[in-house]
């Protein structure tokens, strides 16, 4: 009853209605004065605004670190692209300054709590608003360390959220924009990296910056041999269509063989720098199965150099015919190092390098090194798997001027002792490393004194070889003696 008593009077209600009706009539007459095309435009924009800002339909893309067994290039691109956005102040970043890198290093912070969904950054592209999230399920970390390739859902991933009406533009334009921008930023601040497997704390590739100073300008090789390698690399880089046309995977295999200290590791670095490829150093003794080896090789990015050093030290790849000799109580293989064991087999290694799965990556260089080429099973280094075998032997006469230039800043033809040293090298077996060691400790002396000490060093080595019956001169005399004996019969 009290509610009815508080209602306004009929005269008050009628006055309010009359006022509202007059306002509506006035607005209607005002709108009628606006031309029809303008009214249509204003109405369409109003509808678009309401739909864009108040629609409850949102699409979400998950961008995982791995897609099946391969790395997701879009995931890697996002990690480079997002920190460089104008709105990057919204996100948390890890900042570091390491001695091996001249600039500050930035990385996205991942969720610290299990299943944490954290806004990383917001972006606008052609009036399309998107939001990026970075998620990692922490309860899967142990499984990831045991095998990072079990399931892509167990690793880090991004969530990209946007209005469903913009789905086609996000797919066709925005994601390609992320890839292109990331590639441009990466190339701008490009520094080669050295990867190793496994890392100290988990079964995954870990990396640092490639700091080795070697290059084709500094390694001690005969100029003709060095140029042949450079020409071969140039031809490989420009042969994508050729490899596709002949039905071969776009990769090239090298075997570097020769005694220790002949520059095999330096040549690897020189090749990587020349091609601008990252280096992946694989220790086969850490591989637990053929499937893990296959997955590890698949996770290597394009434009890379895969290196397996001292391949002869792994018992799985040693010559099977010589293993039969061991069973017959013959002396064991002497590799100079303890034979390393691995859970993978020779068949698994062959398939990883040159099997069906080898075609899943492109533009790769595979390099095997050994001090004992004859100890390796021929199946591993046959043509097709290893395309080019490069012997890195003792220091050649035409290679010494490179060492003299690097250590003493004296060029070929600028000092008379250079010719004497070349003559001694014709008949003396010394490694580039041993001569470089001599120059390293003599570099503060005069050029005359330093080169004189190299001459004395080579003469001592020559006398030792003659006394022991080794060296190129002794071998040459033995070959001549055999030829004379055979001609007498």
PDB file of C-alpha atoms in Angstrom, residues 181-372:
ATOM      1  CA  UNK A 181      60.062  -9.932 -39.202  1.00  0.00           C
ATOM      2  CA  UNK A 182      61.796 -12.577 -37.099  1.00  0.00           C
ATOM      3  CA  UNK A 183      64.028 -13.591 -40.014  1.00  0.00           C
ATOM      4  CA  UNK A 184      64.988  -9.950 -40.574  1.00  0.00           C
ATOM      5  CA  UNK A 185      65.801  -9.380 -36.886  1.00  0.00           C
ATOM      6  CA  UNK A 186      67.822 -12.599 -36.677  1.00  0.00           C
ATOM      7  CA  UNK A 187      69.906 -11.735 -39.721  1.00  0.00           C
ATOM      8  CA  UNK A 188      70.518  -8.228 -38.411  1.00  0.00           C
ATOM      9  CA  UNK A 189      72.206  -9.462 -35.215  1.00  0.00           C
ATOM     10  CA  UNK A 190      73.453 -12.793 -36.532  1.00  0.00           C
ATOM     11  CA  UNK A 191      76.135 -14.559 -34.517  1.00  0.00           C
ATOM     12  CA  UNK A 192      76.989 -18.199 -35.113  1.00  0.00           C
ATOM     13  CA  UNK A 193      76.229 -20.642 -32.324  1.00  0.00           C
ATOM     14  CA  UNK A 194      77.852 -23.890 -31.220  1.00  0.00           C
ATOM     15  CA  UNK A 195      75.371 -26.540 -30.050  1.00  0.00           C
ATOM     16  CA  UNK A 196      76.180 -29.641 -28.041  1.00  0.00           C
ATOM     17  CA  UNK A 197      74.086 -32.716 -27.182  1.00  0.00           C
ATOM     18  CA  UNK A 198      73.214 -33.557 -24.522  1.00  0.00           C
ATOM     19  CA  UNK A 199      73.437 -30.523 -22.269  1.00  0.00           C
ATOM     20  CA  UNK A 200      74.655 -30.827 -18.696  1.00  0.00           C
ATOM     21  CA  UNK A 201      71.208 -30.795 -17.126  1.00  0.00           C
ATOM     22  CA  UNK A 202      68.802 -32.227 -19.673  1.00  0.00           C
ATOM     23  CA  UNK A 203      68.629 -34.278 -22.867  1.00  0.00           C
ATOM     24  CA  UNK A 204      68.412 -31.452 -25.316  1.00  0.00           C
ATOM     25  CA  UNK A 205      70.641 -29.284 -27.468  1.00  0.00           C
ATOM     26  CA  UNK A 206      72.234 -26.403 -25.584  1.00  0.00           C
ATOM     27  CA  UNK A 207      74.319 -23.693 -27.185  1.00  0.00           C
ATOM     28  CA  UNK A 208      76.812 -20.908 -26.775  1.00  0.00           C
ATOM     29  CA  UNK A 209      78.289 -18.424 -29.210  1.00  0.00           C
ATOM     30  CA  UNK A 210      80.901 -19.823 -31.600  1.00  0.00           C
ATOM     31  CA  UNK A 211      84.069 -18.035 -30.482  1.00  0.00           C
ATOM     32  CA  UNK A 212      86.766 -20.034 -32.292  1.00  0.00           C
ATOM     33  CA  UNK A 213      88.867 -17.541 -34.319  1.00  0.00           C
ATOM     34  CA  UNK A 214      89.750 -19.886 -37.206  1.00  0.00           C
ATOM     35  CA  UNK A 215      88.775 -18.960 -40.759  1.00  0.00           C
ATOM     36  CA  UNK A 216      89.876 -19.724 -44.302  1.00  0.00           C
ATOM     37  CA  UNK A 217      92.148 -16.673 -44.057  1.00  0.00           C
ATOM     38  CA  UNK A 218      94.118 -18.153 -41.157  1.00  0.00           C
ATOM     39  CA  UNK A 219      94.185 -21.963 -41.493  1.00  0.00           C
ATOM     40  CA  UNK A 220      97.443 -23.441 -42.767  1.00  0.00           C
ATOM     41  CA  UNK A 221      96.538 -25.283 -45.969  1.00  0.00           C
ATOM     42  CA  UNK A 222      97.942 -25.289 -49.439  1.00  0.00           C
ATOM     43  CA  UNK A 223      96.159 -22.530 -51.411  1.00  0.00           C
ATOM     44  CA  UNK A 224      94.961 -24.906 -54.133  1.00  0.00           C
ATOM     45  CA  UNK A 225      93.429 -27.347 -51.659  1.00  0.00           C
ATOM     46  CA  UNK A 226      91.792 -24.526 -49.731  1.00  0.00           C
ATOM     47  CA  UNK A 227      90.276 -23.076 -52.906  1.00  0.00           C
ATOM     48  CA  UNK A 228      88.887 -26.478 -53.922  1.00  0.00           C
ATOM     49  CA  UNK A 229      86.999 -26.692 -50.627  1.00  0.00           C
ATOM     50  CA  UNK A 230      85.664 -23.135 -50.981  1.00  0.00           C
ATOM     51  CA  UNK A 231      84.480 -23.809 -54.540  1.00  0.00           C
ATOM     52  CA  UNK A 232      82.791 -27.021 -53.401  1.00  0.00           C
ATOM     53  CA  UNK A 233      80.920 -25.151 -50.639  1.00  0.00           C
ATOM     54  CA  UNK A 234      79.808 -22.401 -53.021  1.00  0.00           C
ATOM     55  CA  UNK A 235      78.484 -24.987 -55.448  1.00  0.00           C
ATOM     56  CA  UNK A 236      76.579 -26.758 -52.668  1.00  0.00           C
ATOM     57  CA  UNK A 237      74.894 -23.562 -51.456  1.00  0.00           C
ATOM     58  CA  UNK A 238      73.633 -22.701 -54.927  1.00  0.00           C
ATOM     59  CA  UNK A 239      72.372 -26.186 -55.825  1.00  0.00           C
ATOM     60  CA  UNK A 240      68.965 -26.443 -54.160  1.00  0.00           C
ATOM     61  CA  UNK A 241      67.081 -26.878 -57.452  1.00  0.00           C
ATOM     62  CA  UNK A 242      69.717 -29.337 -58.692  1.00  0.00           C
ATOM     63  CA  UNK A 243      69.321 -31.597 -55.636  1.00  0.00           C
ATOM     64  CA  UNK A 244      65.548 -31.486 -55.973  1.00  0.00           C
ATOM     65  CA  UNK A 245      65.802 -32.318 -59.674  1.00  0.00           C
ATOM     66  CA  UNK A 246      67.914 -35.434 -59.128  1.00  0.00           C
ATOM     67  CA  UNK A 247      65.846 -36.581 -56.129  1.00  0.00           C
ATOM     68  CA  UNK A 248      68.513 -36.235 -53.420  1.00  0.00           C
ATOM     69  CA  UNK A 249      68.378 -34.610 -50.017  1.00  0.00           C
ATOM     70  CA  UNK A 250      70.083 -31.215 -50.004  1.00  0.00           C
ATOM     71  CA  UNK A 251      73.051 -32.169 -47.821  1.00  0.00           C
ATOM     72  CA  UNK A 252      76.732 -32.857 -48.239  1.00  0.00           C
ATOM     73  CA  UNK A 253      78.994 -35.183 -46.277  1.00  0.00           C
ATOM     74  CA  UNK A 254      82.715 -34.714 -45.593  1.00  0.00           C
ATOM     75  CA  UNK A 255      85.297 -36.945 -43.949  1.00  0.00           C
ATOM     76  CA  UNK A 256      88.359 -35.191 -42.506  1.00  0.00           C
ATOM     77  CA  UNK A 257      91.154 -37.647 -41.788  1.00  0.00           C
ATOM     78  CA  UNK A 258      94.780 -37.365 -40.790  1.00  0.00           C
ATOM     79  CA  UNK A 259      97.059 -37.396 -37.748  1.00  0.00           C
ATOM     80  CA  UNK A 260      96.279 -35.270 -34.670  1.00  0.00           C
ATOM     81  CA  UNK A 261      97.220 -31.603 -34.878  1.00  0.00           C
ATOM     82  CA  UNK A 262      96.591 -31.205 -38.612  1.00  0.00           C
ATOM     83  CA  UNK A 263      93.726 -28.699 -38.278  1.00  0.00           C
ATOM     84  CA  UNK A 264      90.541 -30.746 -38.593  1.00  0.00           C
ATOM     85  CA  UNK A 265      88.635 -28.736 -35.977  1.00  0.00           C
ATOM     86  CA  UNK A 266      89.890 -25.431 -37.383  1.00  0.00           C
ATOM     87  CA  UNK A 267      88.666 -26.396 -40.844  1.00  0.00           C
ATOM     88  CA  UNK A 268      85.204 -27.163 -39.419  1.00  0.00           C
ATOM     89  CA  UNK A 269      85.030 -23.672 -37.936  1.00  0.00           C
ATOM     90  CA  UNK A 270      86.262 -22.118 -41.179  1.00  0.00           C
ATOM     91  CA  UNK A 271      83.521 -23.899 -43.133  1.00  0.00           C
ATOM     92  CA  UNK A 272      80.830 -22.800 -40.660  1.00  0.00           C
ATOM     93  CA  UNK A 273      81.950 -19.179 -40.824  1.00  0.00           C
ATOM     94  CA  UNK A 274      82.179 -19.227 -44.603  1.00  0.00           C
ATOM     95  CA  UNK A 275      78.636 -20.635 -44.973  1.00  0.00           C
ATOM     96  CA  UNK A 276      77.293 -18.711 -41.922  1.00  0.00           C
ATOM     97  CA  UNK A 277      75.932 -21.985 -40.503  1.00  0.00           C
ATOM     98  CA  UNK A 278      75.556 -22.961 -36.835  1.00  0.00           C
ATOM     99  CA  UNK A 279      77.587 -25.970 -35.631  1.00  0.00           C
ATOM    100  CA  UNK A 280      76.006 -28.998 -33.905  1.00  0.00           C
ATOM    101  CA  UNK A 281      78.568 -31.164 -32.076  1.00  0.00           C
ATOM    102  CA  UNK A 282      77.128 -34.638 -31.425  1.00  0.00           C
ATOM    103  CA  UNK A 283      78.611 -37.126 -28.953  1.00  0.00           C
ATOM    104  CA  UNK A 284      77.350 -40.556 -30.016  1.00  0.00           C
ATOM    105  CA  UNK A 285      78.269 -42.130 -26.679  1.00  0.00           C
ATOM    106  CA  UNK A 286      75.420 -40.169 -25.052  1.00  0.00           C
ATOM    107  CA  UNK A 287      72.787 -41.589 -27.430  1.00  0.00           C
ATOM    108  CA  UNK A 288      70.626 -44.271 -25.811  1.00  0.00           C
ATOM    109  CA  UNK A 289      68.838 -45.718 -28.859  1.00  0.00           C
ATOM    110  CA  UNK A 290      68.544 -45.506 -32.632  1.00  0.00           C
ATOM    111  CA  UNK A 291      65.228 -43.678 -32.277  1.00  0.00           C
ATOM    112  CA  UNK A 292      66.821 -41.036 -30.053  1.00  0.00           C
ATOM    113  CA  UNK A 293      69.595 -40.547 -32.592  1.00  0.00           C
ATOM    114  CA  UNK A 294      67.024 -40.091 -35.360  1.00  0.00           C
ATOM    115  CA  UNK A 295      65.070 -37.563 -33.291  1.00  0.00           C
ATOM    116  CA  UNK A 296      68.193 -35.650 -32.345  1.00  0.00           C
ATOM    117  CA  UNK A 297      69.264 -35.328 -35.988  1.00  0.00           C
ATOM    118  CA  UNK A 298      65.742 -34.255 -36.984  1.00  0.00           C
ATOM    119  CA  UNK A 299      65.813 -31.457 -34.399  1.00  0.00           C
ATOM    120  CA  UNK A 300      68.818 -29.822 -36.078  1.00  0.00           C
ATOM    121  CA  UNK A 301      67.854 -26.639 -37.891  1.00  0.00           C
ATOM    122  CA  UNK A 302      68.514 -26.014 -41.593  1.00  0.00           C
ATOM    123  CA  UNK A 303      71.690 -24.136 -42.550  1.00  0.00           C
ATOM    124  CA  UNK A 304      73.795 -26.072 -40.072  1.00  0.00           C
ATOM    125  CA  UNK A 305      76.926 -28.204 -39.764  1.00  0.00           C
ATOM    126  CA  UNK A 306      76.549 -31.541 -37.934  1.00  0.00           C
ATOM    127  CA  UNK A 307      79.898 -32.717 -36.551  1.00  0.00           C
ATOM    128  CA  UNK A 308      80.853 -36.120 -35.133  1.00  0.00           C
ATOM    129  CA  UNK A 309      84.501 -35.944 -34.113  1.00  0.00           C
ATOM    130  CA  UNK A 310      86.814 -38.958 -33.715  1.00  0.00           C
ATOM    131  CA  UNK A 311      84.264 -41.237 -35.336  1.00  0.00           C
ATOM    132  CA  UNK A 312      86.760 -44.130 -35.261  1.00  0.00           C
ATOM    133  CA  UNK A 313      86.619 -44.179 -31.446  1.00  0.00           C
ATOM    134  CA  UNK A 314      83.026 -45.457 -31.436  1.00  0.00           C
ATOM    135  CA  UNK A 315      83.081 -49.236 -31.536  1.00  0.00           C
ATOM    136  CA  UNK A 316      79.765 -49.346 -33.453  1.00  0.00           C
ATOM    137  CA  UNK A 317      81.360 -47.860 -36.592  1.00  0.00           C
ATOM    138  CA  UNK A 318      84.658 -49.728 -36.603  1.00  0.00           C
ATOM    139  CA  UNK A 319      85.368 -52.014 -39.540  1.00  0.00           C
ATOM    140  CA  UNK A 320      83.400 -55.234 -39.054  1.00  0.00           C
ATOM    141  CA  UNK A 321      85.985 -57.288 -40.939  1.00  0.00           C
ATOM    142  CA  UNK A 322      88.614 -56.264 -38.377  1.00  0.00           C
ATOM    143  CA  UNK A 323      86.291 -57.104 -35.511  1.00  0.00           C
ATOM    144  CA  UNK A 324      86.328 -60.679 -36.820  1.00  0.00           C
ATOM    145  CA  UNK A 325      90.095 -60.579 -36.378  1.00  0.00           C
ATOM    146  CA  UNK A 326      89.651 -59.686 -32.728  1.00  0.00           C
ATOM    147  CA  UNK A 327      87.527 -62.814 -32.290  1.00  0.00           C
ATOM    148  CA  UNK A 328      90.453 -64.818 -33.681  1.00  0.00           C
ATOM    149  CA  UNK A 329      92.756 -63.446 -30.928  1.00  0.00           C
ATOM    150  CA  UNK A 330      94.322 -60.803 -33.172  1.00  0.00           C
ATOM    151  CA  UNK A 331      95.498 -57.578 -31.474  1.00  0.00           C
ATOM    152  CA  UNK A 332      92.625 -55.139 -30.735  1.00  0.00           C
ATOM    153  CA  UNK A 333      92.123 -51.962 -32.686  1.00  0.00           C
ATOM    154  CA  UNK A 334      94.436 -49.195 -31.488  1.00  0.00           C
ATOM    155  CA  UNK A 335      92.567 -45.939 -31.932  1.00  0.00           C
ATOM    156  CA  UNK A 336      94.750 -44.005 -29.525  1.00  0.00           C
ATOM    157  CA  UNK A 337      91.714 -43.473 -27.297  1.00  0.00           C
ATOM    158  CA  UNK A 338      89.418 -45.633 -25.269  1.00  0.00           C
ATOM    159  CA  UNK A 339      86.691 -47.073 -27.456  1.00  0.00           C
ATOM    160  CA  UNK A 340      83.428 -45.320 -26.731  1.00  0.00           C
ATOM    161  CA  UNK A 341      80.227 -47.319 -26.440  1.00  0.00           C
ATOM    162  CA  UNK A 342      76.755 -46.266 -27.494  1.00  0.00           C
ATOM    163  CA  UNK A 343      73.311 -47.827 -27.450  1.00  0.00           C
ATOM    164  CA  UNK A 344      72.761 -47.004 -31.120  1.00  0.00           C
ATOM    165  CA  UNK A 345      73.936 -49.342 -33.877  1.00  0.00           C
ATOM    166  CA  UNK A 346      75.826 -48.902 -37.118  1.00  0.00           C
ATOM    167  CA  UNK A 347      72.537 -49.352 -38.957  1.00  0.00           C
ATOM    168  CA  UNK A 348      70.968 -46.558 -36.883  1.00  0.00           C
ATOM    169  CA  UNK A 349      73.886 -44.230 -37.626  1.00  0.00           C
ATOM    170  CA  UNK A 350      73.698 -44.974 -41.358  1.00  0.00           C
ATOM    171  CA  UNK A 351      69.942 -44.317 -41.449  1.00  0.00           C
ATOM    172  CA  UNK A 352      70.291 -41.051 -39.507  1.00  0.00           C
ATOM    173  CA  UNK A 353      72.912 -39.765 -41.936  1.00  0.00           C
ATOM    174  CA  UNK A 354      71.585 -41.130 -45.216  1.00  0.00           C
ATOM    175  CA  UNK A 355      68.276 -42.946 -44.637  1.00  0.00           C
ATOM    176  CA  UNK A 356      64.655 -41.971 -45.224  1.00  0.00           C
ATOM    177  CA  UNK A 357      64.704 -39.477 -42.363  1.00  0.00           C
ATOM    178  CA  UNK A 358      67.753 -37.642 -43.706  1.00  0.00           C
ATOM    179  CA  UNK A 359      65.539 -35.976 -46.309  1.00  0.00           C
ATOM    180  CA  UNK A 360      63.460 -34.239 -43.619  1.00  0.00           C
ATOM    181  CA  UNK A 361      66.088 -31.518 -43.214  1.00  0.00           C
ATOM    182  CA  UNK A 362      67.762 -29.483 -45.915  1.00  0.00           C
ATOM    183  CA  UNK A 363      70.894 -27.403 -46.485  1.00  0.00           C
ATOM    184  CA  UNK A 364      73.019 -29.361 -44.038  1.00  0.00           C
ATOM    185  CA  UNK A 365      76.692 -30.226 -43.941  1.00  0.00           C
ATOM    186  CA  UNK A 366      77.697 -33.468 -42.185  1.00  0.00           C
ATOM    187  CA  UNK A 367      81.351 -33.732 -41.120  1.00  0.00           C
ATOM    188  CA  UNK A 368      83.040 -36.806 -39.640  1.00  0.00           C
ATOM    189  CA  UNK A 369      86.620 -36.596 -38.373  1.00  0.00           C
ATOM    190  CA  UNK A 370      89.066 -39.397 -37.667  1.00  0.00           C
ATOM    191  CA  UNK A 371      92.748 -40.016 -37.040  1.00  0.00           C
ATOM    192  CA  UNK A 372      92.444 -43.563 -38.438  1.00  0.00           C
TER     193      UNK A 372
END
